[in-house]
Amino acid sequence: MNTFETDKFTNTNILIRTFLPLKRETITALNLMIYMIRGRTEKLESKRDFAKASSMAYGFRTFYGLNGYGEKVAIDIRFQYIRSDYIDEEHYVDDLCFLMDQVLFHPYVDKAAFEEAKFVMSQSRIRQLDDPDSLAILEALKITKESSSLGIPIQGELEDIEKVTFEDVKKALEEFMEAPKYIAVAGRGDKKIVDLLSTLKPAAFTCDKFELIHDVKYQEKTIEKHISQTSLVQIYATHISIDSPLYYPLLVANSILGASPMSLLFENVREIKSYCYSISSALLRFDGGLIIICGTDKDHVDGVIDEIHKQIQILKGGSFDPELLEIAKKDLVDTLIGQEDRPFEMIEQQFADMYLKRKDTSLEKRVAAIESVTMKDIEEAVAGFELATQVLVTQKEDEEVEI
Amino acid sequence: MKYNLDILSQTLSNGMEVVLVHKKDYQKSLFCIGIPAGGFNIEEIKDGKHVTNRTGVAHFLEHQMFRLNGKDVTEEFAKMQAQANAFTSYTETCYYFMTTANPLKPLGLLMDMVQNLDVTKQSVDKEKGIILSEYSIYDQQPENQMIRQIFNSLYEKHPLKTEILGTPEDIQKMEMEDLMKFYNTNYDPSRLVLVGVTGKDLGPIMDFIEKKEENYPSKENKNPSRFFDDEPERVNREYYSKNMDITEPYVIIGYKLKPVKGIMKAMKEDLMVSLWLDASFGPLNPDYQKWIDEKIFSNGASTEADLDIDHAYICFWAQTRKKEEFIQLVDSLVKHRKISREAFDALKIQAIARNLRGLDHFENMATDLIRSKFLGFDYVEALDLAKNLDYDEVNAFIEGLDLSHRAIVEILPENEQDGK
C-alpha cells in the first residue's frame, strides 16, 4: 500500500484504482456499471440508506471515476473522510470501515438499477453533446485516431447504451472486482481502515507500450449550431511519448505555447488581437498529442487559426522571448511543489512514477529536470509537431427569407 | 469539535482590514484583496448623491486592473513564480495570487496593483472584444440562460436580473471615465480587506503589510453604499420560455421571498433552507428514487437558493421532457415541507463536516473571511451555525415560508413550442 502520512489535511484521502483494457465494446458497459454501483451495496440497497449512512459518518464521501491511460482505462474509487482524531465518537472508525467494506466488497446491482443507469447515462451524454466545447473536443479526438484508444470516449457512446445487456454489466462488474488494485492513502491513517484496505489484491501497474498518434493525414470537420460562439479544437501529433527524454522539454513547450500565465497563445490571440476570452493548450500525455481549445466569434476564426500557426512556428524556430522559457519553468515548478498540498495529486504523481517505471522521482529531481530545460531542448521537442485534426463547432447563420 | 484555525487579524491605520491564517506544513500561500463592490453596484449613493453606473462596470474594471505603470502585471507575477487572477461576484471583486515561493514580493505587487488605477482609452477599447467573448460563453449555456431568465422573472428592479458582465451594449459603450468613477468610489484602502492563507509565519507578513500600507492613506471619510429600488413582493412575470439549440428542455421554478433583516439571521435562514432542499430534493427523500424510476429527471436536476439581506429566492430545476410532472412534484414538496428527524440529523452532521473540510480550501476560506468583514459577522460564529441547528426550529421556519410568489421558465429545443 502507498501511504503519504501527514497531519496537514482535514480529510484522510484514499484512492483505489483498477486498470482494465480500454475498448469500444466494453466502455459503455463499464460506465453503466459505475453508475449502478454508486450509492448501492448489499446492506445499503437503496440510495437513501447509503446517503443516510454516509451523512451520519460526518459526510463520508465516495467518488467514482473513469480516466484514460492510453490503451487502458482506470476505474477509480476515492474515499474522503474527516480524520478520526477530529471526531469525538467511539464508533466513528467502525462506521467508516463498514461503509468502505460495503463499497469495495459488496456492491449491489439489479435490473431496476440497470434501467435507471441507461436513462441517466443517456441524459448525461445528450447534455455533453449539446455543449459546443465538449462536442468539438469529442469529435476531434474521435477523428484523430478513429480506430484507436484516443477515439474511444471515456464516457461511453450514446448509440451503444441500448445495445449493452444486463449480463454485459454483470460481467464487467465481475472483472472489476477480480482485478488487482492500486491503493493509496494520503493524510492521517487509521489502523483498522488500513487493515481493511490491505485485504484487497494489490497491484503495481506498469506500462511498456505507448500507441502514439502517427501516420498523420490532416482531417477537419465543421458542425453548425445556433450558438453564440464558435468552438475551435486542434490536435497536433507531437511524436513524443511520456517516457521519452524529451517529455520534460515538451511539458515546458506546452506551457510556453498555451498553459502558462504568459503563454504565446494567450498573449497574442487574446491580449493583443482580442479575438477570444479563452485559449489554451494541453498535452494528451499517453497518446503523443497536444490539443488547443479556443472559443471565438465566427468572424475571427481565420485570424485565430493564422495566429495559432504563427505562434507554433515561433516556438519551432525558438524565436520567442527567452523570459517566457523562465516563466514557463517557474510555473511548472510551482505546480510541482503545490502538489504536496493536494492529496489526490500527490497520489497521482506517485502512481505516474510507478506506472512509467521512473527512477529518481523525488520532488527535487523533478524540479531540477524542469529547471534544466533549454531553448535548444524546446526546439527539439516541438520540431515534429504536425497538425492532425481541426474541428469547428460554429455559429449557424439563419437562412435569409426571400420576400 | 475543533477548527484547525490559527488567525492573526488587524485593522490598519488607513482602515484596511487584514486577516492572516496560518496553515501548518502547507507549501502554498494565497493572498487576496477584496473590494465590497460587484455586479449589484449599478445604483450607488455617494456623498448623499445618487450615482448610476453602467452595468458590468465592476467586472470590466477587474479586467483592467492588471496594469501598473503602463505594464501588464501578469508577467511580473509570473516572474515571481506566482499565479494571479481575479473574480467579480454580485457583491465583491477579489484580486488574488497563489505561490509556493516566498509570497512577500508578489504580495507587494498585489497591493500596489489594486491601490493604483492605470487605465487608458486604448486598454479599455482592447478589452471590449475579450469581455464580449466571455459574454458569449455564458450566453450559449442553457443552464446559465435558465438562471438568468428566472432572475428576470422573479425581479422587476433588483440588480440580480442584470448579468455581472453587464449588457453587450454597456460593454461596448464602456469608457475610461466610467471605470475611474467606479474605482474612486469603491477602492479606497479603508474599504479593502486583505486575507492571506499561508504555511509561512504570520508575524513578518503582517509587519510587511503594515509598513507597505503606510503608502496608501485613506482619502474617504464616508462609505458609499449600494442603492436598491423598492422591489414589489410579486414576481415580475409568471412564465417565460426561450428556444435554444439543445436536445432536451429545461424547466426552472422560482419562488420569490422577502429579504431577511440582519446578516446572521440571513445566514441561518439560508442554511435552514439548504437543509430542507437537501432533505426534500435528494436521496434522503424516500420519493426521490420513485421520481428517477418514473424518469421525471435524471442527474440534470438540482436546487438553488439564496437568502440574503437584499434578496431571497428558492429555485428547483431539471432537464426533463416531463415538465408537468416536475412542476407537480415541486408543488407537492412546497405543500408538504416537514423534514423528517432522520434526514435532519444526517444533514446537520454533514453540514458540520462541510465546514470542517472548508478549512482546507484556501480560496473558499479567503472569500468567506472577506465577506465576514464586509458584512460584519464573526467567521467562527458562522461556522457554528450548523452545530446549533434545532430540529423544531428548522421545521417551524420552513413551514412558515411564504412560497406564494412563483415564476416558471422553460428553455426549449428549437422548433418546440411552449406549453402555454
Short mmCIF file of C-alpha atoms in Angstrom, two decimals, chain A residues 38-295:
data_model
loop_
_atom_site.label_atom_id
_atom_site.label_comp_id
_atom_site.label_asym_id
_atom_site.label_seq_id
_atom_site.Cartn_x
_atom_site.Cartn_y
_atom_site.Cartn_z
CA ARG A 38 -22.71 4.18 -6.94
CA GLY A 39 -24.61 4.50 -3.68
CA ARG A 40 -25.86 0.91 -3.50
CA THR A 41 -24.46 -2.07 -1.63
CA GLU A 42 -25.78 -5.37 -0.33
CA LYS A 43 -26.60 -4.00 3.12
CA LEU A 44 -27.39 -0.45 1.90
CA GLU A 45 -29.59 -1.39 -1.03
CA SER A 46 -31.18 1.97 -1.64
CA LYS A 47 -29.61 5.33 -2.39
CA ARG A 48 -31.43 6.60 0.68
CA ASP A 49 -29.83 4.07 3.01
CA PHE A 50 -26.38 4.76 1.60
CA ALA A 51 -26.84 8.55 1.75
CA LYS A 52 -28.03 8.37 5.34
CA ALA A 53 -25.15 6.15 6.47
CA SER A 54 -22.59 8.36 4.69
CA SER A 55 -24.04 11.58 6.11
CA MET A 56 -24.07 10.17 9.65
CA ALA A 57 -20.39 9.30 9.25
CA TYR A 58 -19.63 13.02 9.12
CA GLY A 59 -20.19 13.33 5.42
CA PHE A 60 -18.13 10.33 4.34
CA ARG A 61 -17.62 10.73 0.60
CA THR A 62 -17.32 8.19 -2.16
CA PHE A 63 -16.38 9.23 -5.71
CA TYR A 64 -16.21 7.05 -8.80
CA GLY A 65 -14.39 7.94 -11.98
CA LEU A 66 -13.01 6.64 -15.25
CA ASN A 67 -9.81 8.01 -16.80
CA GLY A 68 -7.92 7.08 -19.93
CA TYR A 69 -4.33 5.87 -19.78
CA GLY A 70 -3.56 5.19 -23.42
CA GLU A 71 -4.92 1.72 -24.10
CA LYS A 72 -6.16 1.26 -20.56
CA VAL A 73 -9.00 2.74 -18.57
CA ALA A 74 -8.50 3.43 -14.88
CA ILE A 75 -11.58 2.85 -12.74
CA ASP A 76 -11.17 4.88 -9.59
CA ILE A 77 -12.93 4.73 -6.28
CA ARG A 78 -11.99 7.57 -3.96
CA PHE A 79 -12.91 7.89 -0.33
CA GLN A 80 -12.69 11.00 1.81
CA TYR A 81 -13.46 11.17 5.48
CA ILE A 82 -12.84 13.68 8.26
CA ARG A 83 -9.79 12.43 10.13
CA SER A 84 -10.77 10.41 13.15
CA ASP A 85 -8.93 12.47 15.77
CA TYR A 86 -11.29 15.38 14.92
CA ILE A 87 -14.41 13.34 15.70
CA ASP A 88 -15.24 12.55 19.28
CA GLU A 89 -17.32 9.41 18.66
CA GLU A 90 -16.27 5.92 19.67
CA HIS A 91 -17.86 4.09 16.74
CA TYR A 92 -16.72 6.53 14.02
CA VAL A 93 -13.89 4.45 12.57
CA ASP A 94 -16.05 1.30 12.70
CA ASP A 95 -18.77 3.15 10.76
CA LEU A 96 -16.19 4.14 8.14
CA CYS A 97 -14.91 0.56 7.90
CA PHE A 98 -18.44 -0.69 7.39
CA LEU A 99 -19.08 1.77 4.56
CA MET A 100 -15.79 1.07 2.81
CA ASP A 101 -16.23 -2.65 3.18
CA GLN A 102 -19.68 -2.41 1.61
CA VAL A 103 -18.46 -0.31 -1.32
CA LEU A 104 -15.36 -2.36 -2.03
CA PHE A 105 -16.60 -5.90 -1.46
CA HIS A 106 -20.39 -5.83 -1.64
CA PRO A 107 -21.64 -3.63 -4.46
CA TYR A 108 -25.21 -4.31 -5.48
CA VAL A 109 -26.72 -4.37 -8.97
CA ASP A 110 -30.15 -5.36 -10.22
CA LYS A 111 -32.26 -4.86 -13.33
CA ALA A 112 -34.01 -1.80 -11.96
CA ALA A 113 -30.63 -0.14 -11.41
CA PHE A 114 -29.63 -1.15 -14.93
CA GLU A 115 -32.67 0.58 -16.46
CA GLU A 116 -32.04 3.64 -14.36
CA ALA A 117 -28.36 3.73 -15.36
CA LYS A 118 -29.24 3.63 -19.06
CA PHE A 119 -31.64 6.53 -18.67
CA VAL A 120 -29.25 8.65 -16.62
CA MET A 121 -26.27 7.93 -18.84
CA SER A 122 -28.26 8.83 -21.98
CA GLN A 123 -29.28 12.13 -20.46
CA SER A 124 -25.68 12.90 -19.42
CA ARG A 125 -24.33 12.16 -22.86
CA ILE A 126 -27.03 14.22 -24.55
CA ARG A 127 -26.13 17.15 -22.31
CA GLN A 128 -22.48 16.71 -23.11
CA LEU A 129 -23.06 16.60 -26.86
CA ASP A 130 -25.27 19.71 -26.66
CA ASP A 131 -22.29 21.65 -25.27
CA PRO A 132 -20.28 23.08 -28.22
CA ASP A 133 -16.89 22.85 -26.46
CA SER A 134 -17.41 19.21 -25.39
CA LEU A 135 -18.73 18.30 -28.82
CA ALA A 136 -15.72 19.84 -30.56
CA ILE A 137 -13.27 18.02 -28.29
CA LEU A 138 -15.01 14.65 -28.60
CA GLU A 139 -15.22 14.91 -32.40
CA ALA A 140 -11.58 15.95 -32.67
CA LEU A 141 -10.40 13.02 -30.53
CA LYS A 142 -12.56 10.61 -32.50
CA ILE A 143 -11.37 11.55 -35.95
CA THR A 144 -7.71 11.88 -34.95
CA LYS A 145 -7.32 8.18 -34.27
CA GLU A 146 -10.61 6.69 -35.33
CA SER A 147 -9.95 3.08 -34.51
CA SER A 148 -7.59 3.55 -31.57
CA SER A 149 -7.95 4.24 -27.88
CA LEU A 150 -7.81 8.03 -28.40
CA GLY A 151 -11.02 7.85 -30.40
CA ILE A 152 -12.90 5.91 -27.70
CA PRO A 153 -14.81 8.33 -25.47
CA ILE A 154 -14.19 7.52 -21.81
CA GLN A 155 -17.82 8.36 -21.04
CA GLY A 156 -19.07 5.69 -23.44
CA GLU A 157 -21.07 6.07 -26.64
CA LEU A 158 -24.67 7.25 -26.67
CA GLU A 159 -25.53 4.89 -29.53
CA ASP A 160 -24.17 1.87 -27.62
CA ILE A 161 -26.28 2.33 -24.49
CA GLU A 162 -29.27 0.36 -25.75
CA LYS A 163 -27.04 -2.41 -27.11
CA VAL A 164 -25.50 -3.20 -23.69
CA THR A 165 -27.24 -6.01 -21.79
CA PHE A 166 -27.56 -6.58 -18.06
CA GLU A 167 -25.31 -9.60 -18.48
CA ASP A 168 -22.61 -7.41 -20.05
CA VAL A 169 -22.67 -5.18 -16.99
CA LYS A 170 -22.56 -8.11 -14.57
CA LYS A 171 -19.55 -9.45 -16.47
CA ALA A 172 -17.85 -6.04 -16.27
CA LEU A 173 -18.51 -5.92 -12.53
CA GLU A 174 -17.05 -9.39 -12.04
CA GLU A 175 -13.92 -8.43 -13.96
CA PHE A 176 -13.66 -5.20 -11.96
CA MET A 177 -14.00 -6.97 -8.60
CA GLU A 178 -11.45 -9.66 -9.51
CA ALA A 179 -8.81 -7.29 -10.85
CA PRO A 180 -5.91 -6.27 -8.62
CA LYS A 181 -5.90 -2.75 -7.22
CA TYR A 182 -3.50 0.13 -6.70
CA ILE A 183 -4.20 1.50 -3.24
CA ALA A 184 -3.00 4.80 -1.76
CA VAL A 185 -3.77 6.76 1.40
CA ALA A 186 -2.88 10.45 1.90
CA GLY A 187 -3.39 12.09 5.27
CA ARG A 188 -3.69 10.68 8.76
CA GLY A 189 -4.36 6.96 8.51
CA ASP A 190 -6.27 4.65 10.85
CA LYS A 191 -5.08 1.12 11.50
CA LYS A 192 -8.49 -0.52 11.16
CA ILE A 193 -9.04 1.13 7.79
CA VAL A 194 -5.55 0.32 6.53
CA ASP A 195 -6.09 -3.31 7.61
CA LEU A 196 -9.35 -3.41 5.66
CA LEU A 197 -7.72 -1.96 2.54
CA SER A 198 -4.90 -4.49 2.86
CA THR A 199 -7.36 -7.31 2.15
CA LEU A 200 -7.68 -6.07 -1.44
CA LYS A 201 -5.47 -7.74 -4.01
CA PRO A 202 -2.67 -5.21 -4.51
CA ALA A 203 -1.06 -4.34 -7.82
CA ALA A 204 1.77 -2.23 -9.09
CA PHE A 205 0.76 -1.23 -12.58
CA THR A 206 3.40 -0.54 -15.19
CA CYS A 207 3.27 0.40 -18.82
CA ASP A 208 5.65 -0.66 -21.57
CA LYS A 209 3.93 0.35 -24.76
CA PHE A 210 2.54 3.66 -25.94
CA GLU A 211 0.39 3.96 -29.02
CA LEU A 212 1.16 7.44 -30.26
CA ILE A 213 -0.61 9.41 -32.96
CA HIS A 214 1.29 8.59 -36.16
CA ASP A 215 0.84 8.48 -39.97
CA VAL A 216 -0.79 11.86 -39.74
CA LYS A 217 -3.24 12.73 -42.51
CA TYR A 218 -4.87 16.05 -41.76
CA GLN A 219 -8.64 15.89 -41.22
CA GLU A 220 -11.13 18.58 -40.44
CA LYS A 221 -14.81 18.83 -39.62
CA THR A 222 -17.29 21.66 -39.19
CA ILE A 223 -20.57 21.37 -37.32
CA GLU A 224 -23.10 24.20 -37.27
CA LYS A 225 -25.36 25.02 -34.37
CA HIS A 226 -27.37 28.01 -33.24
CA ILE A 227 -24.88 29.19 -30.64
CA SER A 228 -23.26 32.48 -29.61
CA GLN A 229 -19.63 31.50 -30.08
CA THR A 230 -17.56 29.12 -32.19
CA SER A 231 -15.52 26.36 -30.51
CA LEU A 232 -12.25 25.60 -32.27
CA VAL A 233 -10.22 22.49 -31.40
CA GLN A 234 -6.94 21.47 -33.00
CA ILE A 235 -4.96 18.32 -32.24
CA TYR A 236 -1.27 18.06 -33.06
CA ALA A 237 0.86 14.94 -33.12
CA THR A 238 3.97 15.55 -31.03
CA HIS A 239 5.56 12.11 -31.66
CA ILE A 240 6.90 12.21 -28.09
CA SER A 241 5.88 9.57 -25.55
CA ILE A 242 5.61 10.21 -21.84
CA ASP A 243 8.72 8.13 -21.14
CA SER A 244 10.85 9.97 -23.69
CA PRO A 245 13.85 12.09 -22.58
CA LEU A 246 12.11 14.89 -24.47
CA TYR A 247 9.00 14.71 -22.28
CA TYR A 248 10.07 17.41 -19.81
CA PRO A 249 11.05 19.79 -22.64
CA LEU A 250 7.64 19.02 -24.18
CA LEU A 251 5.93 19.89 -20.88
CA VAL A 252 7.74 23.22 -20.84
CA ALA A 253 6.98 23.81 -24.54
CA ASN A 254 3.27 23.25 -23.89
CA SER A 255 3.43 25.70 -21.02
CA ILE A 256 5.07 28.34 -23.23
CA LEU A 257 2.57 27.74 -26.01
CA GLY A 258 -0.72 27.69 -24.15
CA ALA A 259 -0.63 26.78 -20.47
CA SER A 260 1.41 29.33 -18.54
CA PRO A 261 0.10 32.76 -17.43
CA MET A 262 2.07 34.49 -20.24
CA SER A 263 1.62 31.86 -22.93
CA LEU A 264 2.14 32.71 -26.60
CA LEU A 265 -1.46 31.88 -27.44
CA PHE A 266 -2.96 33.85 -24.55
CA GLU A 267 -0.82 36.90 -25.17
CA ASN A 268 -1.24 37.02 -28.94
CA VAL A 269 -4.70 35.66 -29.64
CA ARG A 270 -6.44 37.17 -26.61
CA GLU A 271 -4.43 40.08 -25.22
CA ILE A 272 -3.10 41.61 -28.44
CA LYS A 273 -5.74 40.67 -31.01
CA SER A 274 -8.73 40.47 -28.58
CA TYR A 275 -10.03 37.50 -30.59
CA CYS A 276 -11.22 35.48 -27.59
CA TYR A 277 -11.68 35.23 -23.85
CA SER A 278 -10.23 31.74 -23.56
CA ILE A 279 -7.46 29.87 -25.41
CA SER A 280 -5.22 27.17 -24.01
CA SER A 281 -3.23 24.06 -24.85
CA ALA A 282 -2.79 20.74 -23.05
CA LEU A 283 -0.90 17.51 -23.63
CA LEU A 284 -2.55 14.20 -24.44
CA ARG A 285 0.10 12.51 -22.34
CA PHE A 286 -0.22 8.89 -23.32
CA ASP A 287 -1.07 9.47 -26.98
CA GLY A 288 1.71 11.78 -28.12
CA GLY A 289 -0.69 14.61 -28.77
CA LEU A 290 -1.28 18.26 -27.96
CA ILE A 291 -4.73 19.83 -28.03
CA ILE A 292 -5.55 23.52 -28.47
CA ILE A 293 -9.00 24.79 -27.49
CA CYS A 294 -10.39 28.23 -28.21
CA GLY A 295 -13.79 29.95 -28.07
#
